[in-house]
Coordinates of C-alpha atoms and ligand atoms in Angstrom, one line a residue:
X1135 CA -25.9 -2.8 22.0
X1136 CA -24.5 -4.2 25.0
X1137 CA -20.4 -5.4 25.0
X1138 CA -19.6 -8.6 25.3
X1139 CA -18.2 -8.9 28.8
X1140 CA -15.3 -11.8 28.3
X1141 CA -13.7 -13.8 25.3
X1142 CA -16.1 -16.8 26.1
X1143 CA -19.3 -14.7 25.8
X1144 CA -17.4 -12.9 22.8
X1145 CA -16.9 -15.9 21.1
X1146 CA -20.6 -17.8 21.7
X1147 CA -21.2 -14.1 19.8
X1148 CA -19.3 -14.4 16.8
X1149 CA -20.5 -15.8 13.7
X1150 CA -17.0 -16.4 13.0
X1151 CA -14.7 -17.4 15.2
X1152 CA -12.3 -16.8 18.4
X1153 CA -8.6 -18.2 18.0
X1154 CA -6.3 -18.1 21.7
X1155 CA -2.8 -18.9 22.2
X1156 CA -2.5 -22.6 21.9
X1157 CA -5.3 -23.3 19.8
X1158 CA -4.8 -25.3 16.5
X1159 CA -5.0 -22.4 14.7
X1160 CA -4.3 -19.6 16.0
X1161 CA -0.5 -19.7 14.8
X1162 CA -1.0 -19.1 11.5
X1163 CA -4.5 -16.9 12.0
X1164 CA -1.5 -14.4 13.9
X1165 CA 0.8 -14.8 11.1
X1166 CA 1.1 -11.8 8.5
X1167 CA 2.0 -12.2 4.8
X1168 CA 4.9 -10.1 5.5
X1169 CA 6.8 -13.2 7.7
X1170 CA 9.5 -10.7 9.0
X1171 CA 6.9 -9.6 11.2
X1172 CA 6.4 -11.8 14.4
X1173 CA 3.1 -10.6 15.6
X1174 CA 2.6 -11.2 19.6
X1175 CA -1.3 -11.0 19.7
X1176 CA -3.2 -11.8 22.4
X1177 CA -6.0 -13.4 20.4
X1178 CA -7.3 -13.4 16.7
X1179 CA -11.2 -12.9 15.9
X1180 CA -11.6 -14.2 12.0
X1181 CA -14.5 -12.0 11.7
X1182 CA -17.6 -13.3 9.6
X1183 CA -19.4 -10.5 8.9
X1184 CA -19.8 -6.4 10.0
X1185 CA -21.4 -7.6 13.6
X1186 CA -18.4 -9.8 14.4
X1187 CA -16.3 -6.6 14.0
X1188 CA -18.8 -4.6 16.1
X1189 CA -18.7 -7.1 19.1
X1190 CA -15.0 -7.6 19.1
X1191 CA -14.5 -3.8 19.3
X1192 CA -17.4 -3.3 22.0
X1193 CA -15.1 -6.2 23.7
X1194 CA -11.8 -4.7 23.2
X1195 CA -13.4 -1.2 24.4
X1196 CA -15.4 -2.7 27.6
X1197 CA -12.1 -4.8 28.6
X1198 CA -9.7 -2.0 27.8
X1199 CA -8.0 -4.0 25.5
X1200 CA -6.9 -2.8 22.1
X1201 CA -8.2 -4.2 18.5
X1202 CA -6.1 -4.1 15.4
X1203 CA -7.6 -4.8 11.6
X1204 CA -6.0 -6.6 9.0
X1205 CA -6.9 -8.1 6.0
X1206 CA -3.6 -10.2 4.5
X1207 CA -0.8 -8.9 6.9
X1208 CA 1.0 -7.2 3.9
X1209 CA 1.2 -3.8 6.1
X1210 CA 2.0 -5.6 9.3
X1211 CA 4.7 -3.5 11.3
X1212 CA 4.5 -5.2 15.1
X1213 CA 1.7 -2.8 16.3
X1214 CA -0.7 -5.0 16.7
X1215 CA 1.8 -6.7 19.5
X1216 CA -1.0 -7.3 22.6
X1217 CA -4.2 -6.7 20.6
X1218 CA -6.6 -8.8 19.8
X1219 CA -6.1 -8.8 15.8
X1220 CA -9.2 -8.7 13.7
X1221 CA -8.8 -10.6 10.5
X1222 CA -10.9 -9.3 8.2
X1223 CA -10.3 -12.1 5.4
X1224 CA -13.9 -13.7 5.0
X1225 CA -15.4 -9.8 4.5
X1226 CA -14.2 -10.3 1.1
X1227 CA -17.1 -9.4 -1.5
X1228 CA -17.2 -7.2 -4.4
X1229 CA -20.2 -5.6 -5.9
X1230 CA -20.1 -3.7 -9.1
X1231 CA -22.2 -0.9 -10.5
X1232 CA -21.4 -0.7 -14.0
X1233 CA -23.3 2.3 -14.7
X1234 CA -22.7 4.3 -11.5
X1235 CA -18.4 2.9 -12.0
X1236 CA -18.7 2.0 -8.8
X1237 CA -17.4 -1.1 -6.9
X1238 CA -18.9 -2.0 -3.3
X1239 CA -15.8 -4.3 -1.4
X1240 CA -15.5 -5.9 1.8
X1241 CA -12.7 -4.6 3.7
X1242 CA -11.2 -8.2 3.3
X1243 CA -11.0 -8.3 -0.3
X1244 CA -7.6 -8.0 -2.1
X1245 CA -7.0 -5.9 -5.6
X1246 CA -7.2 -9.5 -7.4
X1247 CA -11.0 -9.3 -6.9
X1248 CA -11.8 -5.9 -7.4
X1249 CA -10.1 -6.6 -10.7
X1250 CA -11.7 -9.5 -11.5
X1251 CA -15.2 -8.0 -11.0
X1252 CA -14.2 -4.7 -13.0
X1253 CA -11.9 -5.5 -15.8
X1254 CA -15.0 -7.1 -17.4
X1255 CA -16.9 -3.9 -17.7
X1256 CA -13.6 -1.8 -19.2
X1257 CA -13.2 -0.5 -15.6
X1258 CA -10.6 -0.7 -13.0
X1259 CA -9.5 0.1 -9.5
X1260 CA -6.9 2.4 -8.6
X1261 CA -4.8 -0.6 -7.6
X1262 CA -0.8 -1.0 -7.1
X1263 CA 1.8 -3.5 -8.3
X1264 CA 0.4 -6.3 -6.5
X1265 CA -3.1 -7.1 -6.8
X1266 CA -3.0 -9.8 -3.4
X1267 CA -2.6 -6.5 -1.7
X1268 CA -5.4 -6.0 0.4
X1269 CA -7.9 -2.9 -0.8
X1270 CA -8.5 -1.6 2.6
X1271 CA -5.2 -1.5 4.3
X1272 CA -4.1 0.0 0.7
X1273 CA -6.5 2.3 0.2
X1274 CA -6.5 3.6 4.1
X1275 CA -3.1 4.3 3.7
X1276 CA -3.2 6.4 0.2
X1277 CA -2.7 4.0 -2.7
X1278 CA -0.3 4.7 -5.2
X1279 CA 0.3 2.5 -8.4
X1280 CA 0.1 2.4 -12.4
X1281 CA -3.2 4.7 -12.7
X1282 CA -2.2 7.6 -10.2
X1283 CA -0.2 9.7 -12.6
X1284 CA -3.8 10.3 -14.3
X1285 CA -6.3 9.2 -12.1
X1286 CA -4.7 10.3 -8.1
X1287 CA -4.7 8.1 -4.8
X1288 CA -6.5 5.4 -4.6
X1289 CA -7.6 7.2 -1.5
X1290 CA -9.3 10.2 -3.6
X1291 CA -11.5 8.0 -5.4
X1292 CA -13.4 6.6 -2.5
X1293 CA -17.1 7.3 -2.2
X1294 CA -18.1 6.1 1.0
X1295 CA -16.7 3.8 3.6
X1296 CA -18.8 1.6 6.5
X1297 CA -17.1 1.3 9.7
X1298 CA -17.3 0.6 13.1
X1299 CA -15.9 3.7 15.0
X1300 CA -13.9 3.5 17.7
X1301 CA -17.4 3.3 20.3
X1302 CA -18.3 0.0 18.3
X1303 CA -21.1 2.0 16.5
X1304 CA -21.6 0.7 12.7
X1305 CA -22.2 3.5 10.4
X1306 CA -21.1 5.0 7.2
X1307 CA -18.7 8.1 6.7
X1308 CA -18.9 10.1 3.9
X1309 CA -18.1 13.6 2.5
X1310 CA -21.5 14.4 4.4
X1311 CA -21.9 12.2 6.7
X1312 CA -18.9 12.8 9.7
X1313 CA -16.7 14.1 6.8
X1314 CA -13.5 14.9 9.4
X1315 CA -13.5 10.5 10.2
X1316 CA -13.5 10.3 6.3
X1317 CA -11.0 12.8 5.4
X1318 CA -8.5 11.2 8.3
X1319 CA -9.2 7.3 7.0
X1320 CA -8.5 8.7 3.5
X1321 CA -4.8 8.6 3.7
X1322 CA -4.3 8.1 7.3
X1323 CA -4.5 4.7 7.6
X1324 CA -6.7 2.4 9.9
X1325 CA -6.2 4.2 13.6
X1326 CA -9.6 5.4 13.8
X1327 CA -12.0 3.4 13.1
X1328 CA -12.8 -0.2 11.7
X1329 CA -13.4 -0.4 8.3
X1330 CA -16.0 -3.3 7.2
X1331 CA -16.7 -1.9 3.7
X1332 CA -15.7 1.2 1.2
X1333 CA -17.1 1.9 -2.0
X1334 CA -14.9 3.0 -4.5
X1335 CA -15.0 5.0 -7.4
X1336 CA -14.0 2.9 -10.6
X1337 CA -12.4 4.2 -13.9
X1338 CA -13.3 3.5 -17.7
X1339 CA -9.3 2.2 -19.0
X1340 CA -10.1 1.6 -23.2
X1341 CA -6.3 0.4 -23.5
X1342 CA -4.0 -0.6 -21.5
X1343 CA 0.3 -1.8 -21.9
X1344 CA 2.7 -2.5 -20.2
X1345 CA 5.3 -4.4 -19.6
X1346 CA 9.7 -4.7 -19.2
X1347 CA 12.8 -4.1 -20.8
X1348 CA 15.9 -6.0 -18.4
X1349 CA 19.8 -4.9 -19.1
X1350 CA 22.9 -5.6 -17.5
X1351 CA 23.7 -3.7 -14.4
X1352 CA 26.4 -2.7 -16.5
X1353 CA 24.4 -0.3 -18.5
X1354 CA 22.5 1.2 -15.4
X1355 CA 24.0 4.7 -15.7
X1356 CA 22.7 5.2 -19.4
X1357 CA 19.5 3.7 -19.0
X1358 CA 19.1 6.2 -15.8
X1359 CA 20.3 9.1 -18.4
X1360 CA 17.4 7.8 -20.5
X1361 CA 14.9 7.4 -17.4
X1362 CA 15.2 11.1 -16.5
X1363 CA 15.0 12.3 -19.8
X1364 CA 11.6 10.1 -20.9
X1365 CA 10.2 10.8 -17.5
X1366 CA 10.5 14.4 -17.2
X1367 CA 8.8 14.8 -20.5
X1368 CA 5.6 12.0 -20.5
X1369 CA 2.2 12.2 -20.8
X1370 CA 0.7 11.1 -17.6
X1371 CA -0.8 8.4 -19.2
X1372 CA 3.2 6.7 -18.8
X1373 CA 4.4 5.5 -15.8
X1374 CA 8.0 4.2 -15.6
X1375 CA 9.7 2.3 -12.6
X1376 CA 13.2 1.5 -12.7
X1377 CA 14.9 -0.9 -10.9
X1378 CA 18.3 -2.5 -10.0
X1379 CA 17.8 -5.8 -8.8
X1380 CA 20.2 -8.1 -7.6
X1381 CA 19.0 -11.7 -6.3
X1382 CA 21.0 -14.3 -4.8
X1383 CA 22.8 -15.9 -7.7
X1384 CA 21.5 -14.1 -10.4
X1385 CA 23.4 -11.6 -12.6
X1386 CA 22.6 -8.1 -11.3
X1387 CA 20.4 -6.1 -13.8
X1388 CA 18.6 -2.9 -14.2
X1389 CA 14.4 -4.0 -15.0
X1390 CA 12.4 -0.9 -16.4
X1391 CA 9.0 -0.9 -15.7
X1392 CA 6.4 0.6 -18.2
X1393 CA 2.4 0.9 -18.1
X1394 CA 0.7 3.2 -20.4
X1395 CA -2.8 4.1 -20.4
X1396 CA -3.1 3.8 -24.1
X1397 CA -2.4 1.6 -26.9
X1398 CA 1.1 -1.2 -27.3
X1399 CA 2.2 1.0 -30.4
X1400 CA 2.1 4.3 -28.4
X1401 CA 3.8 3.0 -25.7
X1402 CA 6.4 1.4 -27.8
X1403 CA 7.1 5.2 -29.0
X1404 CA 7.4 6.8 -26.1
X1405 CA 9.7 4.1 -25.1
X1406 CA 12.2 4.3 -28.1
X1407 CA 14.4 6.5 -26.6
X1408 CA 15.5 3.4 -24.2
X1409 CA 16.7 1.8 -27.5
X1410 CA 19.9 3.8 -27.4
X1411 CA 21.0 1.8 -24.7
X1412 CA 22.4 -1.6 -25.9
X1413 CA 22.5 -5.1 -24.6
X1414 CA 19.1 -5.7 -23.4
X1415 CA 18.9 -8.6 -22.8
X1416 CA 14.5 -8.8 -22.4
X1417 CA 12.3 -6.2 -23.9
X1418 CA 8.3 -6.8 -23.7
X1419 CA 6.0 -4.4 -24.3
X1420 CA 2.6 -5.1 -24.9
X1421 CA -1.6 -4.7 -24.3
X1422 CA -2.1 -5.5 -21.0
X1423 CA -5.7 -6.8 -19.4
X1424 CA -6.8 -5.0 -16.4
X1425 CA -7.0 -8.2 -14.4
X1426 CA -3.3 -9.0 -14.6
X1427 CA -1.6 -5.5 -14.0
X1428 CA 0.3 -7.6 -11.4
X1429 CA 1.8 -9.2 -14.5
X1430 CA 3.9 -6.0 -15.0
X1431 CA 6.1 -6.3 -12.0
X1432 CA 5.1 -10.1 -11.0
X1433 CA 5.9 -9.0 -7.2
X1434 CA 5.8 -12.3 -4.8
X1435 CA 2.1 -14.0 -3.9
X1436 CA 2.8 -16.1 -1.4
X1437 CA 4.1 -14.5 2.1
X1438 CA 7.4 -13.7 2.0
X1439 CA 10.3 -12.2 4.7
X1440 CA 11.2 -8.4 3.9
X1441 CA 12.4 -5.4 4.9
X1442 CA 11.9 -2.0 3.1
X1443 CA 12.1 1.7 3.6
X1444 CA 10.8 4.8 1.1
X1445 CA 11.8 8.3 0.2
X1446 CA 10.1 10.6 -1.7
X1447 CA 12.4 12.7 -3.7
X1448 CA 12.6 16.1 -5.5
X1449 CA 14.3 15.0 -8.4
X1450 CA 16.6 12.4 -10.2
X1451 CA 19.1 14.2 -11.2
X1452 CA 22.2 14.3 -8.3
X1453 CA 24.7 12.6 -8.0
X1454 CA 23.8 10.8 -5.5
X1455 CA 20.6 9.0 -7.2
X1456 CA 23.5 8.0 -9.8
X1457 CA 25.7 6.6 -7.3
X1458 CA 22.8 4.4 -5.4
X1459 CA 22.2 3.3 -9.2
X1460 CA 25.6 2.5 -10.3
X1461 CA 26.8 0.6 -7.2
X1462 CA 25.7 -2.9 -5.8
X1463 CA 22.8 -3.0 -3.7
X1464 CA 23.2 -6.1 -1.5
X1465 CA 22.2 -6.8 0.8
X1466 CA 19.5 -5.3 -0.4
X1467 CA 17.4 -7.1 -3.4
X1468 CA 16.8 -4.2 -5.4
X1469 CA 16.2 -0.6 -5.6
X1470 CA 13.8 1.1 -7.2
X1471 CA 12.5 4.5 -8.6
X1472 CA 9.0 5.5 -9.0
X1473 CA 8.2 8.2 -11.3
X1474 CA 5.0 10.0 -9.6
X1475 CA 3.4 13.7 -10.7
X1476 CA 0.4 14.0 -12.9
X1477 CA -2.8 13.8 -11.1
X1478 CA -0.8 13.0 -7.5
X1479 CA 0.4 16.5 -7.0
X1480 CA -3.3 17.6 -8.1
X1481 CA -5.9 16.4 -5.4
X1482 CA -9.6 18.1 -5.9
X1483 CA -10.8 19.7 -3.1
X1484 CA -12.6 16.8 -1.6
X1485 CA -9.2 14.6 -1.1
X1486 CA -8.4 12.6 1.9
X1487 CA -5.6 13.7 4.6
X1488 CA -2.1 12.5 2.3
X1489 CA -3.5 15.5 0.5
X1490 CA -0.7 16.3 -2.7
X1491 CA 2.4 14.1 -3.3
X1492 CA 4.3 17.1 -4.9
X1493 CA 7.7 14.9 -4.8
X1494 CA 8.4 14.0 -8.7
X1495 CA 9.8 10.6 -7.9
X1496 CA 9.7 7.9 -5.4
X1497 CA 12.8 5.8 -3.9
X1498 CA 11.9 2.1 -2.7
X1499 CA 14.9 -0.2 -1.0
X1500 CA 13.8 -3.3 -0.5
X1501 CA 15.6 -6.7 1.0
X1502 CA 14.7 -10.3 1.9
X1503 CA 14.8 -10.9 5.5
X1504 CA 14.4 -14.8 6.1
X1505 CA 16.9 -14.8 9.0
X1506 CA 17.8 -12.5 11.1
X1507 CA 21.4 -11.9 10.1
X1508 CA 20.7 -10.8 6.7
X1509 CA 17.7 -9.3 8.2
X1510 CA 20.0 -7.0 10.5
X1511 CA 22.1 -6.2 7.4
X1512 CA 19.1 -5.2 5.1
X1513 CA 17.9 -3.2 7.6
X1514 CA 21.4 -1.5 8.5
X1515 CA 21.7 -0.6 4.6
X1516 CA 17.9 0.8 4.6
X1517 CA 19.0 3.0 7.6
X1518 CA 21.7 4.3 5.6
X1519 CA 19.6 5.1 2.6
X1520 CA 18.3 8.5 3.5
X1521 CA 22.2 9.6 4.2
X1522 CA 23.4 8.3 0.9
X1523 CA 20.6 10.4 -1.0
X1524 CA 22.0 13.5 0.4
X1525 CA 19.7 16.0 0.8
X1526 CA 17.4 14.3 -2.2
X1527 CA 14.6 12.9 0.2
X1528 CA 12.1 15.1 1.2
X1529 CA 11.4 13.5 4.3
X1530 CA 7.8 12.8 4.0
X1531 CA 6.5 9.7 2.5
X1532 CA 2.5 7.8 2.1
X1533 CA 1.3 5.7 4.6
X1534 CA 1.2 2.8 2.5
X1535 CA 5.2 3.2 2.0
X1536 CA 5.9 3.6 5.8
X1537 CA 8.1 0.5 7.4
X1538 CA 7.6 -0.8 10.2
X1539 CA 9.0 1.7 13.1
X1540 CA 8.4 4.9 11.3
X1541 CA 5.5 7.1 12.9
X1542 CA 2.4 8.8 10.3
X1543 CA 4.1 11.8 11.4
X1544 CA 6.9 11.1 8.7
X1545 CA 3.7 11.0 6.2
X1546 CA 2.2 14.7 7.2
X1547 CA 2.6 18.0 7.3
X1548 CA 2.3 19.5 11.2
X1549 CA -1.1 21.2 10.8
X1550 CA -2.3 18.1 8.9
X1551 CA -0.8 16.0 11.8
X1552 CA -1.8 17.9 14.4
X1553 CA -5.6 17.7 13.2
X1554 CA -5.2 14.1 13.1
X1555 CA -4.2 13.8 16.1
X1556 CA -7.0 15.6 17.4
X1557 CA -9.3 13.6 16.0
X1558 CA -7.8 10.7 17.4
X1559 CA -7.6 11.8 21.0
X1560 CA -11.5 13.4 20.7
X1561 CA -12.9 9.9 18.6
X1562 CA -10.9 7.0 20.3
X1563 CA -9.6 8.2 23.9
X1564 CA -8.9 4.7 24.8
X1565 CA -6.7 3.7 22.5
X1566 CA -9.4 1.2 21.3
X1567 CA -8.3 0.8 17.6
X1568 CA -4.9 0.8 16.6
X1569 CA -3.6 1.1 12.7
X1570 CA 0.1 -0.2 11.4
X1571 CA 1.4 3.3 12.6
X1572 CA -0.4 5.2 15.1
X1573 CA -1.2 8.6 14.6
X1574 CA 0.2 9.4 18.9
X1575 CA 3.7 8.9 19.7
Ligands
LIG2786 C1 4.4 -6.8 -2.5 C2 3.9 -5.5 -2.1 C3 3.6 -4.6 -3.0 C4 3.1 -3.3 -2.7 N1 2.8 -2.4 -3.7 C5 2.3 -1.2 -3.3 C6 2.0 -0.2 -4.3 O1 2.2 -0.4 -5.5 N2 1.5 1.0 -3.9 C7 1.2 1.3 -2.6 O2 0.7 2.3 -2.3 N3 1.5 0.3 -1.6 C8 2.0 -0.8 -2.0 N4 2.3 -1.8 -1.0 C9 2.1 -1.4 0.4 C10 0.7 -1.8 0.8 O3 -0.2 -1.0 0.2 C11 0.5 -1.6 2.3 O4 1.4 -2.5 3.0 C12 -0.9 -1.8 2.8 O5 -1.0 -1.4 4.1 C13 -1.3 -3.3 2.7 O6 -2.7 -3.4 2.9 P1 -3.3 -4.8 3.3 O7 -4.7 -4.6 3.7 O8 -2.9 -5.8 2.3 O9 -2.4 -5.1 4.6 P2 -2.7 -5.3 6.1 O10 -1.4 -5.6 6.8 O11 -3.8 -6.3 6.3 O12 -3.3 -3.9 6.6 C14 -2.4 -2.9 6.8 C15 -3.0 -1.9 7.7 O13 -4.1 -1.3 7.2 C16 -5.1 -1.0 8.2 N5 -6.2 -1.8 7.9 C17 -6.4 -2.9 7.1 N6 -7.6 -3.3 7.1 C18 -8.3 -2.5 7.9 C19 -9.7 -2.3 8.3 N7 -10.6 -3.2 7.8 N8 -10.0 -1.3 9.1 C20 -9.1 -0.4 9.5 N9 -7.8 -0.5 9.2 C21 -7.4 -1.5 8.4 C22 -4.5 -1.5 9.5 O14 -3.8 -0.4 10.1 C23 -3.5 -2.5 9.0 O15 -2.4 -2.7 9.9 C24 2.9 -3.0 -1.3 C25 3.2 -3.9 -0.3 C26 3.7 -5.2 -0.7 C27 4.1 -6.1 0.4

């Protein structure tokens, strides 16, 4: 296959279409759904299908330009500054094998339709709280939501994945076929090759609930007595998230999270112990359909401005974790812990490159950055974070939960690092495809 040998022959090519600077369109084709993000591309391809993506990165390799993927933009970090960004949108489609519990997805579909597809057939997909989350950027970078206290990453579930390496070559990886490129996109994120499709393994979920109990910040040092308690001793089949959120205007309150793998009446036992702290003030618990798990946390659909950073941590119990809890947050909207273990700190011996999350819990900080003001002060509080856990973090965190700014080094260990890097330097010398957070420098 020969390259395309400028952007007018690349876009009499495409099936879909080319987008420069000053065309209509190209504005908001370069915009992410993460607005704090100003992404300085030097052209947009709104690839059509799998041979769209091959040309544009037999272009971007013959012109010694670089190519960056994206499906919504909820990932975007800056990187893709001087690329020409592949939006992978239109590859949207979602096949699925009831029998086999399989689901065949185009990198450009989000969680929503995965779930859509599924939930029908009593299965779902390893998704997080926010089903217009794109699979692909998600699933690249690890994956970790409601199911992955019993099921694992969303990375470890993944069958086979159809890329276009960093050569332009179409082909699919597998644990047999080039088995290295599909342990490294299995956790590593998307600096190694294009990713067009992925077929991923689906589970059988019977019951499901979920749902949120919302105090006073007032009460948020007894309901994080309660938290540690009830989290140190549940089933796997629980997973609790507890937050202290504090919007503009709004009284300040702490929101537990719940979903449970099971029936509303089990859930609403394991939960009782949370009933010993008074005042709530909302308290829903209830089945829960696997199309609308984003119901649980209802994070924001439409694009949005903000800033985050994550820990993982080896415990709940300092006083420091207290102190974060019991003070005010701002500028920062809200704070949250993730209770993790179960499956996550138990990979089979086939998993991706993330390989065990060991850490028990999960710290998320996480701030509205509409103008750059407040966007300086969220970030200045973020920065701070790590200090004001005091020796709590662990220092290594999934891809998925990287900001913008921190390397995949802060997500590996240094032999798992180092062999990424490798690969990276042996598959993609150029510099031909570049993820969120590249695996050099
Ligand atoms: C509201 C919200 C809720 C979230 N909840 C969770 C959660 O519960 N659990 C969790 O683990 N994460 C969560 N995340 C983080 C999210 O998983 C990451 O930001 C992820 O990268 C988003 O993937 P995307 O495809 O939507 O984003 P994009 O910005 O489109 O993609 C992110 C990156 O993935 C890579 N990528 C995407 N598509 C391709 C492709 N076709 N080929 C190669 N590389 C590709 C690229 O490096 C790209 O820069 C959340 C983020 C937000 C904003």
């Amino acid at each position: 296959m020969t390259a395309p040998t400028s952007t007018e022959t690349l876009a009499d090519t495409l099936h879909g279409r080319l987008l420069r600077p000053g065309d209509d369109a190209f504005a908001r084709a370069a915009t992410p759904w993460n607005l704090a993000v100003r992404q300085r591309v030097d052209a947009v391809v709104e690839a059509a299908d799998a041979d769209d993506v091959a040309a544009t990165v037999r272009f971007a390799r013959a012109a010694g330009h670089a190519v960056a993927a994206q499906s919504t933009g909820h990932g975007a970090t800056g990187e893709a500054d001087g690329t020409i960004l592949l939006r992978t949108g239109r590859l949207d489609h979602v096949e699925v094998d009831r029998a086999a519990r399989v689901a065949r997805v185009g990198a450009g579909a989000r969680w929503a339709d995965v779930q859509a597809a599924a939930a029908p057939h009593g299965l779902t997909g390893l998704l997080g709280s926010a089903p217009g989350v794109g699979v692909a950027g998600y699933t690249l970078g690890g994956g970790l939501g409601w199911f992955s206290r019993v099921f694992g990453l969303a990375a470890d579930h993944v069958r086979s994945i159809d890329v276009v390496d960093a050569e332009g070559t179409p082909r699919t990886v597998d644990a047999t076929r080039d088995p290295d490129l599909f342990w490294a996109l299995r956790g590593a994120g998307g600096d190694l090759a294009v990713v067009t499709a992925l077929e991923l393994g689906l589970e059988p979920v019977p019951a499901f609930a979920g749902g949120r109990t919302v105090w006073p910040a007032r009460r948020a040092g007894e309901v994080l007595a309660v938290y540690r308690e009830v989290t140190a001793a549940a089933p796997r089949e629980l997973s609790l998230w507890l937050s202290r959120v504090e919007a503009p205007g709004a009284p300040a309150v702490v929101v537990l999270h719940a979903a449970f793998l099971g029936d509303a009446a089990t859930a609403r036992d394991l939960l009782s112990p949370f009933a010993a702290v008074g005042d709530a003030v909302a308290h829903e618990i209830g089945p829960v359909a696997l199309d609308a798990v984003g119901g649980i946390t209802a994070d924001p659909t439409d694009p949005a401005a903000g800033r985050s950073r994550a820990e993982l941590l080896t415990g709940v119990d300092s006083g420091a974790v207290e102190h974060l809890f019991t003070s005010p947050v701002a500028p920062l909207l809200m704070l949250q812990l993730r209770h993790l273990g179960g499956a996550l700190a138990e990979p089979g011996p086939g998993a991706g490159a993330l390989g065990a999350v060991t850490e028990p819990y999960l710290l998320y900080g996480f701030g509205l950055a509409f103008e750059p003001g407040i966007s300086t002060a969220v970030g200045d509080r973020l920065a701070r974070l790590t200090h004001d856990l005091d020796g709590v973090a662990s220092g290594r965190k999934p891809v998925t939960f990287l900001a913008p700014g921190e390397r995949a080094a802060a997500a590996f260990d240094a032999p798992t690092l180092a062999r990424l890097q490798d690969l990276k330097r042996a598959r993609d010398p150029q510099g031909t495809v570049r993820g969120n957070h590249p695996l050099l420098g």
